C-alpha cells in the first residue's frame, strides 16, 4: 500500500506549503470532471491531504502508519473521543499485536487525567522572586520613599517577542509545535505522548529573518525603577508585592511578581522590636537602682531624644519599666506602642564598707551589720 506521501508525490519531510501545492495540482489532474479524471485517485488525494495538512493527524500518521491512529474505541468508552480530540495520550496495540494485556489501568488513567489538556507551549505565569531590601530602623519609624533600580527584560515590541520579522513553519514538527513520542506502558501496549518540539521550542515556527531591534533575542533589557513607599507602621520582614515586575522570559507567558521583603537594618544593639513595642536594654548603676535615675533615649528612632526617669523605689536586675507611646508606630496609624526599659544593674564596687558607711546603711535599712556582731568562724572573700 502506498503511503499518503506517495499519493501526493512528496517526501516525508515535506512542508505544509509543499503538501498544499501538490494537493492542488493532483486534485485538478484527477478531478472526475476532467478528461484526465480518475475518481479513485481523486479520493485518495483528498484523503491524503486531509491527514497531512493537519499537524496533529500527520504526527499520528507518521508514528502509527494509520490514518485513524490505531483501533478506535467503542463509543461511550472512557477513552473514546479523546484520541480524536488530539489529547496527549492515545492508545493502540503495540508491536506484538496483543490485544489482551494486563496493566495498571489506574496508573494509566491518572496519567491521562493529569494531562488531558494538550501540552502548553508556555507556562502561564513565571515564578515570583523575593528580594531582601534593607530599610533603616529610623525609616521604619518615620517612613521613607525609596527608589530601586534594576535591569528588567521585556518582550521586544518590534517583533512582539518572536525574535523574527519573518518566519516559516518548523519542519520537524510541521508547524504544530509538538512532537509525538511513544512510550511502552505494558506488554504490547504503547502510550503516545506529545511534548514540546525541541527544534522550535514549541513555537511551531522558525526564524527566517531575525528582528534587528533585539538581534533575534526576543527580549530587551531596560532599566526599571520601583518606587517603594515605606510608611510608618510597616514591619520588619513585611513583604511588598510588585505585580508582574519580574523580567519577561521565554518560558512563561507572563512574568511573576517581584516581592520585596523589608529587612530592618541599623537598629541599635540595645533595641529589640516586638510588634508595636520597643524593648530597650538600659544599664544603670547599683546606686541608681536603689535611688532612682534619669536617662536620655539618645538612640530612639524618633530622633527626639526622649528623657525618661524613675523615682519609684529600688529596682531589681531584669525589671522592666514601661513608657506608653515611646514604641514604634502602630499599623493602624493610631499613635505608637510602648517602650519597655529592661533594667540591667552594674554590680556595686567590691570594696568592703567602711564601718562608718555600714553604720549609715544600717540606719536606713535596719538590721544588724555582721561586723558589729560576729560570733561565727570568719569567712574569706572568694573571687
Ligand atoms: Zn518545531
Ligand atoms: Zn525583536
XYZ file of C-alpha atoms and ligand atoms in Angstrom:
385
model
C 0.000 0.000 0.000
C 1.449 3.334 -0.948
C 1.895 5.919 1.792
C -0.059 9.160 1.933
C 3.148 10.940 0.992
C 3.451 8.745 -2.108
C -0.135 9.565 -3.040
C 0.756 13.259 -3.106
C 4.187 12.585 -4.565
C 6.020 14.420 -1.777
C 8.735 13.389 0.699
C 8.074 12.515 4.360
C 9.604 15.794 5.395
C 7.535 17.908 3.003
C 6.496 21.303 4.342
C 2.871 22.339 4.697
C 3.257 24.517 1.620
C 4.672 21.671 -0.449
C 1.792 19.439 0.579
C -0.750 22.094 -0.275
C 0.625 22.749 -3.765
C 0.981 19.018 -4.541
C -2.626 18.549 -3.434
C -3.877 21.397 -5.649
C -2.052 20.106 -8.715
C -3.217 16.497 -8.224
C -6.843 17.406 -7.436
C -7.010 19.315 -10.706
C -5.410 16.448 -12.586
C -7.601 13.669 -11.166
C -10.867 15.583 -10.851
C -13.616 13.301 -12.256
C -14.980 16.137 -14.434
C -11.687 16.365 -16.280
C -10.620 14.295 -19.268
C -7.645 13.063 -17.169
C -10.003 12.464 -14.239
C -9.869 9.353 -12.061
C -12.344 9.206 -9.205
C -10.416 6.594 -7.236
C -7.170 8.585 -7.346
C -9.038 11.827 -6.660
C -10.474 10.360 -3.429
C -7.061 9.168 -2.302
C -5.553 12.607 -2.888
C -8.354 14.204 -0.837
C -7.791 11.733 1.972
C -4.003 12.161 1.971
C -4.355 15.929 2.083
C -6.912 15.792 4.878
C -4.478 13.909 7.095
C -1.191 15.525 6.127
C -2.467 19.098 6.287
C -3.482 18.612 9.920
C -0.289 18.676 12.055
C -1.820 16.508 14.773
C -3.132 13.867 12.406
C 0.090 13.976 10.417
C 2.213 13.241 13.519
C -0.170 10.445 14.417
C 0.108 9.037 10.906
C 3.921 9.326 10.909
C 4.093 7.167 14.003
C 1.308 4.697 13.527
C 1.238 4.482 9.752
C -2.514 4.527 10.159
C -4.957 7.258 9.319
C -7.006 6.557 12.431
C -4.013 6.180 14.706
C -4.871 2.637 15.770
C -8.046 0.777 16.643
C -10.850 3.076 17.599
C -12.530 2.859 20.984
C -16.205 1.917 21.108
C -18.499 4.905 21.665
C -19.094 5.516 25.347
C -15.745 4.021 26.324
C -13.907 6.419 28.645
C -11.067 6.600 26.183
C -13.152 7.098 23.080
C -13.202 10.531 21.611
C -10.077 11.556 23.441
C -7.710 10.392 20.750
C -9.743 12.203 18.163
C -9.620 15.365 20.231
C -5.866 15.425 19.957
C -5.222 14.826 23.629
C -1.675 13.977 24.625
C -2.360 10.284 25.133
C -3.945 7.849 22.794
C -3.677 4.111 22.834
C -3.119 1.441 20.310
C -1.897 -2.092 20.183
C 1.830 -2.403 20.389
C 4.353 -4.049 18.141
C 3.357 -7.547 19.248
C -0.275 -7.050 18.386
C -1.556 -8.497 21.657
C -4.985 -7.096 22.293
C -5.455 -8.635 25.747
C -2.855 -7.358 28.135
C -2.851 -6.582 31.806
C -1.538 -3.380 33.110
C -2.389 -0.882 35.761
C -5.402 0.907 34.388
C -5.486 3.278 37.365
C -1.948 4.366 36.697
C -2.729 4.910 33.064
C -5.869 6.886 33.794
C -4.047 9.036 36.316
C -1.553 9.821 33.640
C -4.335 10.672 31.285
C -6.459 12.773 33.546
C -3.380 14.532 34.812
C -2.653 15.523 31.266
C -5.940 15.924 29.468
C -5.064 19.290 28.098
C -2.682 19.449 25.160
C 0.800 20.339 26.387
C 1.090 24.039 26.859
C 3.726 25.748 24.853
C 4.454 28.057 27.766
C 3.502 28.060 31.418
C 1.158 31.000 32.030
C 2.962 32.863 34.793
C 6.608 32.790 35.824
C 7.721 32.295 39.429
C 7.762 35.187 41.865
C 11.107 36.428 43.065
C 11.798 37.546 46.606
C 14.370 40.278 47.121
C 15.573 41.405 50.526
C 15.814 45.144 50.877
C 17.494 46.767 53.856
C 15.401 49.518 55.470
C 16.912 51.620 58.226
C 15.286 51.400 61.652
C 14.632 55.170 61.615
C 12.947 54.870 58.193
C 10.554 52.283 59.586
C 9.668 54.824 62.274
C 9.344 57.920 60.095
C 8.562 56.437 56.688
C 10.526 56.958 53.501
C 10.260 56.717 49.755
C 12.950 54.531 48.237
C 13.701 54.123 44.554
C 15.010 50.761 43.494
C 16.591 50.455 40.066
C 17.309 47.198 38.311
C 17.591 45.733 34.836
C 14.337 44.292 33.616
C 13.917 42.250 30.427
C 10.777 42.840 28.400
C 9.490 41.260 25.220
C 10.808 43.104 22.161
C 7.944 45.254 20.891
C 9.198 45.359 17.324
C 8.845 41.600 16.795
C 6.364 41.034 19.670
C 8.865 38.695 21.317
C 9.156 36.342 18.353
C 12.740 37.342 17.535
C 11.848 37.353 13.857
C 10.401 39.813 11.373
C 9.815 36.897 9.018
C 9.326 33.264 9.964
C 8.468 29.918 8.441
C 6.805 26.751 9.733
C 9.103 24.459 11.707
C 9.910 21.369 9.646
C 10.429 18.700 12.338
C 7.023 19.352 13.921
C 5.285 20.540 10.755
C 4.410 23.782 12.441
C 2.432 22.179 15.270
C 4.975 22.994 17.998
C 4.581 19.498 19.420
C 6.170 16.154 18.706
C 4.628 12.804 19.348
C 6.545 10.102 21.160
C 5.808 6.504 22.062
C 6.268 5.001 25.483
C 5.883 1.339 26.378
C 3.397 1.056 29.240
C 2.969 -2.714 29.295
C 3.466 -5.756 27.128
C 2.124 -4.927 23.727
C 0.794 -1.566 24.871
C 2.258 1.746 23.941
C 1.229 5.161 25.155
C 1.587 8.006 22.782
C 2.570 11.293 24.354
C 3.027 14.696 22.883
C 5.704 17.051 24.030
C 7.007 20.413 23.012
C 9.134 20.399 19.837
C 12.836 20.954 20.645
C 13.680 22.379 17.270
C 11.376 25.383 17.613
C 10.872 25.364 21.435
C 7.186 24.672 20.838
C 6.684 27.834 18.782
C 5.826 25.896 15.621
C 7.826 28.302 13.535
C 11.431 29.235 12.926
C 13.151 32.469 12.161
C 13.648 33.324 8.522
C 14.792 36.880 9.187
C 15.914 37.901 12.679
C 14.469 41.028 14.258
C 17.050 43.797 14.119
C 15.791 45.550 17.257
C 16.564 42.617 19.557
C 19.002 40.768 17.264
C 16.646 37.802 17.405
C 16.964 37.548 21.221
C 13.227 38.219 21.649
C 13.871 40.164 24.852
C 15.295 43.605 25.502
C 16.700 44.783 28.808
C 15.992 48.218 30.163
C 16.473 49.961 33.482
C 13.368 49.774 35.615
C 12.643 51.773 38.730
C 10.366 50.657 41.530
C 9.083 53.300 43.926
C 8.874 51.806 47.370
C 6.778 53.640 49.942
C 7.888 52.661 53.415
C 5.160 54.018 55.682
C 5.144 54.192 59.490
C 3.526 51.035 60.795
C 5.254 48.696 58.364
C 7.087 45.829 59.969
C 10.467 44.198 59.770
C 10.057 41.231 57.397
C 6.963 42.667 55.697
C 6.634 41.811 52.005
C 5.625 44.388 49.397
C 4.433 42.832 46.114
C 5.106 44.433 42.725
C 2.859 42.530 40.349
C 4.431 41.335 37.092
C 7.709 43.179 37.632
C 9.984 40.162 37.145
C 11.762 40.001 33.822
C 9.925 38.502 30.874
C 11.334 35.127 29.930
C 10.970 32.793 27.020
C 9.432 30.052 29.169
C 6.465 31.988 30.515
C 3.591 33.941 29.044
C 3.644 36.487 31.859
C 6.383 37.397 34.305
C 5.975 36.714 38.008
C 5.829 39.265 40.803
C 8.771 40.930 42.496
C 8.303 40.501 46.245
C 10.353 42.917 48.315
C 10.983 41.798 51.852
C 11.727 44.744 54.108
C 14.563 43.952 56.420
C 15.381 46.250 59.315
C 18.989 47.432 59.410
C 20.905 49.870 61.606
C 18.918 49.133 64.748
C 20.932 49.933 67.908
C 22.248 46.836 69.691
C 20.346 47.738 72.835
C 16.998 47.807 70.979
C 14.589 44.996 70.299
C 11.452 45.477 68.173
C 8.433 43.352 69.102
C 5.152 44.185 67.377
C 4.362 47.819 68.228
C 6.732 47.873 71.173
C 10.391 48.545 71.709
C 12.446 46.810 74.347
C 15.440 48.889 75.324
C 18.175 47.428 77.452
C 19.019 50.154 79.983
C 22.110 49.817 82.124
C 22.111 51.658 85.464
C 24.409 51.680 88.466
C 23.672 49.918 91.715
C 23.158 53.292 93.359
C 20.652 54.293 90.611
C 18.805 51.029 91.091
C 18.293 51.984 94.705
C 17.920 55.741 94.451
C 16.255 56.158 91.050
C 17.608 57.567 87.795
C 17.006 59.767 84.769
C 18.215 58.793 81.314
C 18.018 60.042 77.714
C 16.993 57.628 74.973
C 19.530 59.064 72.557
C 19.226 56.231 70.026
C 15.413 56.414 69.859
C 14.260 56.271 66.196
C 12.098 59.384 66.635
C 15.311 61.390 66.921
C 13.695 63.453 69.710
C 15.963 62.066 72.454
C 13.147 61.426 74.937
C 14.109 61.794 78.579
C 12.714 59.212 80.994
C 13.108 58.961 84.739
C 12.327 56.598 87.589
C 11.911 57.602 91.199
C 9.654 54.782 92.312
C 11.945 52.844 94.637
C 14.646 50.157 94.393
C 14.755 48.085 91.190
C 15.840 44.505 90.740
C 18.103 43.388 87.940
C 15.892 42.329 84.967
C 12.933 44.542 85.912
C 11.118 46.360 83.088
C 9.774 49.896 83.162
C 7.070 50.880 80.707
C 6.679 54.176 78.905
C 3.490 54.436 76.796
C 3.752 55.958 73.350
C 7.528 55.624 73.040
C 7.417 52.453 70.919
C 7.050 52.013 67.157
C 4.185 53.463 65.071
C 1.141 51.209 65.069
C -0.048 49.601 61.840
C -3.459 51.298 62.123
C -1.877 54.755 62.215
C -3.125 55.406 65.772
C -0.044 56.500 67.679
C 2.781 54.337 68.867
C 3.257 51.297 71.043
C 5.168 51.319 74.305
C 8.849 51.369 75.172
C 9.987 48.949 77.860
C 13.212 49.712 79.658
C 14.801 46.416 80.531
C 16.912 47.146 83.597
C 20.462 45.867 83.813
C 22.229 46.797 87.046
C 26.002 47.064 87.098
C 27.385 45.467 90.280
C 28.316 47.766 93.156
C 32.038 48.294 93.863
C 33.586 45.227 95.500
C 35.245 47.083 98.322
C 34.219 46.411 101.916
C 32.063 49.055 103.544
C 33.872 51.189 105.986
C 32.386 50.833 109.462
C 31.103 54.395 109.062
C 29.231 53.617 105.810
C 27.948 50.386 107.259
C 26.523 52.299 110.162
C 24.770 54.721 107.773
C 23.274 51.899 105.761
C 22.192 50.166 108.912
C 20.343 53.257 109.993
C 18.452 53.304 106.668
C 17.906 49.597 106.053
C 17.643 48.424 109.611
C 19.007 45.090 110.809
C 22.418 44.406 112.301
C 25.714 44.568 110.486
C 27.672 41.307 110.724
C 30.964 43.022 111.517
C 29.470 44.508 114.649
C 28.144 41.269 115.952
C 30.375 38.434 114.709
C 30.175 35.186 116.541
C 30.834 32.526 113.866
C 34.021 31.471 112.030
C 35.456 34.171 109.810
C 34.876 33.799 106.034
C 37.272 34.984 103.348
C 36.287 36.512 100.003
C 36.352 34.124 97.070
C 36.673 35.698 93.641
Zn 9.062 22.516 15.758
Zn 12.718 41.909 18.290
